[in-house]
């Protein structure tokens, strides 16, 4: 079946620190992989995605590479800002277009 | 990207009442939309797949008589929580668009 395992939080970092949030998946077929961000009280915003192996998704300084050999899609950012404080969800979409989400990782960036 | 809207953004109701949540696709036609539920500090779980012009498909454990889904047009899907109880309090989010990757802003339901 399809599932996503995501690094548990919460994660607290100082501004300008390096961020990594681990995500691994199991899937039948060839899924697309996504990172979504959820700010307090709001819905999900698509942060980045990758649709095939070795693709790198990137947006707003965040990036993640689709690694089929390790079934991973880790999220990274070189220098976080206070405004990056949010909950981050790793997700996959296989055939049928339904999504499977990780449990979410709460990130707090302190000045 | 595609735009999905939801209405209302939040609703408070008394136990036993029914609540309707609308999910609209603003710039695309959606034959299929998806409804998710998110409990506090938890992840999103798929509830059902809404199919335009036909019955919705429900995930295991989701009561179809309690969570009524109607998808009467290519731009509107509705979720009605019937006879709502406090345990139905949650954040309900729909998705649609190309590859269903675009999510609405969510509806926060609080049942007293």
mmCIF file of C-alpha atoms in Angstrom:
data_model
loop_
_atom_site.group_PDB
_atom_site.id
_atom_site.type_symbol
_atom_site.label_atom_id
_atom_site.label_comp_id
_atom_site.label_asym_id
_atom_site.label_seq_id
_atom_site.Cartn_x
_atom_site.Cartn_y
_atom_site.Cartn_z
ATOM 1 C CA UNK A 1 0.000 0.000 0.000
ATOM 2 C CA UNK A 2 0.852 3.679 0.048
ATOM 3 C CA UNK A 3 2.193 5.465 3.089
ATOM 4 C CA UNK A 4 4.448 8.325 4.127
ATOM 5 C CA UNK A 5 6.697 8.415 7.159
ATOM 6 C CA UNK A 6 7.832 11.822 8.245
ATOM 7 C CA UNK A 7 10.296 13.028 10.815
ATOM 8 C CA UNK A 8 8.516 13.847 14.027
ATOM 9 C CA UNK A 9 8.785 17.273 15.493
ATOM 10 C CA UNK A 10 8.584 19.723 16.809
ATOM 11 C CA UNK A 11 11.709 21.260 15.343
ATOM 12 C CA UNK A 12 13.084 24.514 16.731
ATOM 13 C CA UNK A 13 15.847 26.334 14.900
ATOM 14 C CA UNK A 14 17.553 29.670 15.110
ATOM 15 C CA UNK A 15 17.186 32.044 12.201
ATOM 16 C CA UNK A 16 19.616 31.296 9.344
ATOM 17 C CA UNK A 17 20.129 27.699 10.482
ATOM 18 C CA UNK A 18 20.020 24.782 8.041
ATOM 19 C CA UNK A 19 16.797 22.796 7.897
ATOM 20 C CA UNK A 20 16.254 19.153 7.052
ATOM 21 C CA UNK A 21 12.947 17.362 7.484
ATOM 22 C CA UNK A 22 13.146 13.696 6.598
ATOM 23 C CA UNK A 23 10.460 11.937 4.612
ATOM 24 C CA UNK A 24 10.345 8.378 3.342
ATOM 25 C CA UNK A 25 7.567 6.616 1.507
ATOM 26 C CA UNK A 26 6.204 3.296 0.384
ATOM 27 C CA UNK A 27 4.127 3.154 -2.735
ATOM 28 C CA UNK A 28 2.782 0.924 -5.426
ATOM 29 C CA UNK A 29 3.561 2.153 -8.876
ATOM 30 C CA UNK A 30 5.255 5.456 -9.561
ATOM 31 C CA UNK A 31 4.024 8.151 -7.217
ATOM 32 C CA UNK A 32 4.462 11.891 -7.329
ATOM 33 C CA UNK A 33 5.875 13.420 -4.163
ATOM 34 C CA UNK A 34 4.934 16.696 -2.546
ATOM 35 C CA UNK A 35 5.705 19.009 0.325
ATOM 36 C CA UNK A 36 2.900 21.172 1.662
ATOM 37 C CA UNK A 37 3.082 23.924 4.248
ATOM 38 C CA UNK A 38 0.313 24.857 6.656
ATOM 39 C CA UNK A 39 0.403 28.120 8.547
ATOM 40 C CA UNK A 40 -1.621 28.428 11.769
ATOM 41 C CA UNK A 41 -5.349 28.395 11.128
ATOM 42 C CA UNK A 42 -4.945 28.033 7.383
ATOM 43 C CA UNK A 43 -5.201 25.333 4.733
ATOM 44 C CA UNK A 44 -2.444 23.613 2.842
ATOM 45 C CA UNK A 45 -0.213 25.412 0.404
ATOM 46 C CA UNK A 46 1.749 23.472 -2.156
ATOM 47 C CA UNK A 47 5.413 24.165 -1.486
ATOM 48 C CA UNK A 48 7.108 21.958 -4.050
ATOM 49 C CA UNK A 49 6.746 18.688 -5.863
ATOM 50 C CA UNK A 50 8.582 16.093 -7.939
ATOM 51 C CA UNK A 51 6.942 13.687 -10.313
ATOM 52 C CA UNK A 52 9.691 11.211 -11.112
ATOM 53 C CA UNK A 53 12.895 9.778 -9.765
ATOM 54 C CA UNK A 54 15.847 12.172 -9.494
ATOM 55 C CA UNK A 55 13.634 15.214 -10.013
ATOM 56 C CA UNK A 56 14.345 18.085 -7.677
ATOM 57 C CA UNK A 57 11.481 20.291 -6.574
ATOM 58 C CA UNK A 58 12.320 23.769 -5.346
ATOM 59 C CA UNK A 59 10.512 26.883 -4.186
ATOM 60 C CA UNK A 60 11.234 29.822 -1.872
ATOM 61 C CA UNK A 61 14.665 28.428 -1.000
ATOM 62 C CA UNK A 62 13.284 24.998 -0.103
ATOM 63 C CA UNK A 63 14.236 21.959 -2.105
ATOM 64 C CA UNK A 64 13.717 18.210 -2.112
ATOM 65 C CA UNK A 65 14.995 15.466 -4.401
ATOM 66 C CA UNK A 66 12.982 12.381 -5.334
ATOM 67 C CA UNK A 67 15.253 9.458 -4.449
ATOM 68 C CA UNK A 68 13.810 6.185 -5.657
ATOM 69 C CA UNK A 69 16.706 4.087 -4.391
ATOM 70 C CA UNK A 70 16.158 5.259 -0.817
ATOM 71 C CA UNK A 71 12.411 5.982 -1.231
ATOM 72 C CA UNK A 72 12.988 9.411 0.241
ATOM 73 C CA UNK A 73 12.015 13.019 -0.377
ATOM 74 C CA UNK A 74 13.756 15.018 2.333
ATOM 75 C CA UNK A 75 13.005 18.739 2.589
ATOM 76 C CA UNK A 76 15.949 21.126 2.973
ATOM 77 C CA UNK A 77 16.548 24.832 3.254
ATOM 78 C CA UNK A 78 19.910 26.423 3.683
ATOM 79 C CA UNK A 79 18.899 29.358 5.837
ATOM 80 C CA UNK A 80 15.528 29.464 7.567
ATOM 81 C CA UNK A 81 13.637 32.610 8.484
ATOM 82 C CA UNK A 82 11.136 33.340 11.225
ATOM 83 C CA UNK A 83 8.433 33.455 8.545
ATOM 84 C CA UNK A 84 9.118 29.784 7.732
ATOM 85 C CA UNK A 85 7.559 28.766 11.041
ATOM 86 C CA UNK A 86 4.702 26.439 10.095
ATOM 87 C CA UNK A 87 3.773 22.782 9.861
ATOM 88 C CA UNK A 88 5.234 20.893 6.914
ATOM 89 C CA UNK A 89 3.585 17.838 5.391
ATOM 90 C CA UNK A 90 5.182 15.336 3.082
ATOM 91 C CA UNK A 91 2.728 13.606 0.780
ATOM 92 C CA UNK A 92 2.491 11.244 -2.118
ATOM 93 C CA UNK A 93 -0.017 10.864 -4.863
ATOM 94 C CA UNK A 94 -0.306 7.633 -6.782
ATOM 95 C CA UNK A 95 -2.875 6.521 -9.310
ATOM 96 C CA UNK A 96 -6.335 7.935 -8.652
ATOM 97 C CA UNK A 97 -5.049 11.319 -7.499
ATOM 98 C CA UNK A 98 -5.734 10.762 -3.821
ATOM 99 C CA UNK A 99 -3.049 11.915 -1.425
ATOM 100 C CA UNK A 100 -1.362 10.137 1.439
ATOM 101 C CA UNK A 101 0.134 12.438 4.043
ATOM 102 C CA UNK A 102 2.794 12.157 6.657
ATOM 103 C CA UNK A 103 1.981 13.221 10.192
ATOM 104 C CA UNK A 104 3.411 16.699 9.726
ATOM 105 C CA UNK A 105 6.442 18.374 11.266
ATOM 106 C CA UNK A 106 6.054 21.580 13.201
ATOM 107 C CA UNK A 107 8.880 24.044 12.634
ATOM 108 C CA UNK A 108 9.525 27.053 14.838
ATOM 109 C CA UNK A 109 12.253 29.485 13.873
ATOM 110 C CA UNK A 110 13.426 31.834 16.594
ATOM 111 C CA UNK A 111 15.146 35.143 15.939
ATOM 112 C CA UNK B 1 -2.000 26.879 -10.109
ATOM 113 C CA UNK B 2 -5.632 25.953 -9.800
ATOM 114 C CA UNK B 3 -7.760 27.715 -7.191
ATOM 115 C CA UNK B 4 -10.036 25.891 -4.800
ATOM 116 C CA UNK B 5 -12.293 27.776 -2.414
ATOM 117 C CA UNK B 6 -14.299 26.588 0.556
ATOM 118 C CA UNK B 7 -17.214 28.061 2.408
ATOM 119 C CA UNK B 8 -17.661 28.661 5.252
ATOM 120 C CA UNK B 9 -14.161 29.041 6.653
ATOM 121 C CA UNK B 10 -15.397 28.227 10.120
ATOM 122 C CA UNK B 11 -18.694 27.204 11.636
ATOM 123 C CA UNK B 12 -19.947 26.589 15.147
ATOM 124 C CA UNK B 13 -23.112 24.586 15.573
ATOM 125 C CA UNK B 14 -25.121 22.808 18.220
ATOM 126 C CA UNK B 15 -25.021 19.065 18.566
ATOM 127 C CA UNK B 16 -27.643 17.390 16.404
ATOM 128 C CA UNK B 17 -27.708 19.979 13.648
ATOM 129 C CA UNK B 18 -26.494 19.489 10.095
ATOM 130 C CA UNK B 19 -23.760 21.546 8.506
ATOM 131 C CA UNK B 20 -23.042 21.970 4.806
ATOM 132 C CA UNK B 21 -19.540 22.767 3.549
ATOM 133 C CA UNK B 22 -18.993 23.898 -0.020
ATOM 134 C CA UNK B 23 -15.930 23.288 -2.120
ATOM 135 C CA UNK B 24 -15.639 25.202 -5.373
ATOM 136 C CA UNK B 25 -13.173 25.045 -8.206
ATOM 137 C CA UNK B 26 -12.729 28.601 -9.414
ATOM 138 C CA UNK B 27 -10.719 28.209 -12.586
ATOM 139 C CA UNK B 28 -11.092 24.609 -13.659
ATOM 140 C CA UNK B 29 -13.707 21.937 -14.095
ATOM 141 C CA UNK B 30 -13.481 19.073 -11.669
ATOM 142 C CA UNK B 31 -15.054 15.717 -12.354
ATOM 143 C CA UNK B 32 -13.422 14.489 -9.161
ATOM 144 C CA UNK B 33 -12.704 16.203 -5.891
ATOM 145 C CA UNK B 34 -11.444 14.817 -2.605
ATOM 146 C CA UNK B 35 -12.503 15.487 0.974
ATOM 147 C CA UNK B 36 -10.050 15.204 3.855
ATOM 148 C CA UNK B 37 -10.364 15.608 7.595
ATOM 149 C CA UNK B 38 -7.677 16.822 9.936
ATOM 150 C CA UNK B 39 -7.938 16.458 13.697
ATOM 151 C CA UNK B 40 -5.920 18.830 15.898
ATOM 152 C CA UNK B 41 -2.177 18.289 15.587
ATOM 153 C CA UNK B 42 -2.708 15.325 13.285
ATOM 154 C CA UNK B 43 -2.325 14.690 9.603
ATOM 155 C CA UNK B 44 -4.954 14.767 6.907
ATOM 156 C CA UNK B 45 -6.938 11.651 6.285
ATOM 157 C CA UNK B 46 -8.898 11.043 3.125
ATOM 158 C CA UNK B 47 -12.610 10.699 3.806
ATOM 159 C CA UNK B 48 -14.120 10.313 0.380
ATOM 160 C CA UNK B 49 -13.807 10.894 -3.327
ATOM 161 C CA UNK B 50 -16.500 13.077 -4.800
ATOM 162 C CA UNK B 51 -17.542 12.183 -8.341
ATOM 163 C CA UNK B 52 -19.498 14.578 -10.516
ATOM 164 C CA UNK B 53 -22.853 13.124 -11.444
ATOM 165 C CA UNK B 54 -22.445 9.904 -9.498
ATOM 166 C CA UNK B 55 -22.094 8.582 -5.986
ATOM 167 C CA UNK B 56 -19.135 9.417 -3.837
ATOM 168 C CA UNK B 57 -16.623 6.772 -2.874
ATOM 169 C CA UNK B 58 -15.980 6.574 0.864
ATOM 170 C CA UNK B 59 -12.889 5.385 2.661
ATOM 171 C CA UNK B 60 -13.145 2.527 5.086
ATOM 172 C CA UNK B 61 -14.553 3.627 8.407
ATOM 173 C CA UNK B 62 -16.250 6.776 7.096
ATOM 174 C CA UNK B 63 -20.018 6.722 7.529
ATOM 175 C CA UNK B 64 -21.637 7.596 4.227
ATOM 176 C CA UNK B 65 -24.966 8.389 5.870
ATOM 177 C CA UNK B 66 -23.328 10.847 8.206
ATOM 178 C CA UNK B 67 -21.074 12.582 5.706
ATOM 179 C CA UNK B 68 -23.225 13.226 2.671
ATOM 180 C CA UNK B 69 -21.381 14.280 -0.447
ATOM 181 C CA UNK B 70 -23.009 15.838 -3.461
ATOM 182 C CA UNK B 71 -21.158 16.761 -6.636
ATOM 183 C CA UNK B 72 -23.887 18.119 -8.852
ATOM 184 C CA UNK B 73 -21.763 20.306 -11.101
ATOM 185 C CA UNK B 74 -18.239 20.450 -12.422
ATOM 186 C CA UNK B 75 -17.352 23.318 -10.103
ATOM 187 C CA UNK B 76 -19.080 22.457 -6.833
ATOM 188 C CA UNK B 77 -18.864 19.624 -4.357
ATOM 189 C CA UNK B 78 -20.618 19.776 -0.999
ATOM 190 C CA UNK B 79 -20.049 17.856 2.209
ATOM 191 C CA UNK B 80 -22.931 17.767 4.678
ATOM 192 C CA UNK B 81 -22.220 16.602 8.191
ATOM 193 C CA UNK B 82 -25.596 15.317 9.354
ATOM 194 C CA UNK B 83 -26.605 15.299 13.006
ATOM 195 C CA UNK B 84 -23.222 16.616 13.995
ATOM 196 C CA UNK B 85 -21.714 15.665 17.355
ATOM 197 C CA UNK B 86 -18.722 17.072 19.244
ATOM 198 C CA UNK B 87 -16.503 14.261 17.952
ATOM 199 C CA UNK B 88 -17.118 15.559 14.413
ATOM 200 C CA UNK B 89 -15.330 18.778 15.304
ATOM 201 C CA UNK B 90 -12.428 18.927 12.924
ATOM 202 C CA UNK B 91 -10.818 20.751 10.018
ATOM 203 C CA UNK B 92 -12.300 19.676 6.699
ATOM 204 C CA UNK B 93 -10.338 20.294 3.501
ATOM 205 C CA UNK B 94 -11.148 19.543 -0.105
ATOM 206 C CA UNK B 95 -8.796 19.182 -3.039
ATOM 207 C CA UNK B 96 -9.074 19.261 -6.788
ATOM 208 C CA UNK B 97 -7.453 20.574 -9.914
ATOM 209 C CA UNK B 98 -4.820 18.922 -12.068
ATOM 210 C CA UNK B 99 -3.755 15.790 -10.206
ATOM 211 C CA UNK B 100 -5.924 17.016 -7.312
ATOM 212 C CA UNK B 101 -2.890 18.707 -5.829
ATOM 213 C CA UNK B 102 -4.612 21.979 -5.002
ATOM 214 C CA UNK B 103 -6.265 22.225 -1.639
ATOM 215 C CA UNK B 104 -8.933 24.540 -0.405
ATOM 216 C CA UNK B 105 -8.317 26.785 2.615
ATOM 217 C CA UNK B 106 -10.287 24.440 4.860
ATOM 218 C CA UNK B 107 -13.382 24.683 7.034
ATOM 219 C CA UNK B 108 -13.067 24.500 10.778
ATOM 220 C CA UNK B 109 -16.116 22.873 12.336
ATOM 221 C CA UNK B 110 -16.815 23.110 16.042
ATOM 222 C CA UNK B 111 -19.795 21.201 17.378
ATOM 223 C CA UNK B 112 -20.906 22.206 20.842
#
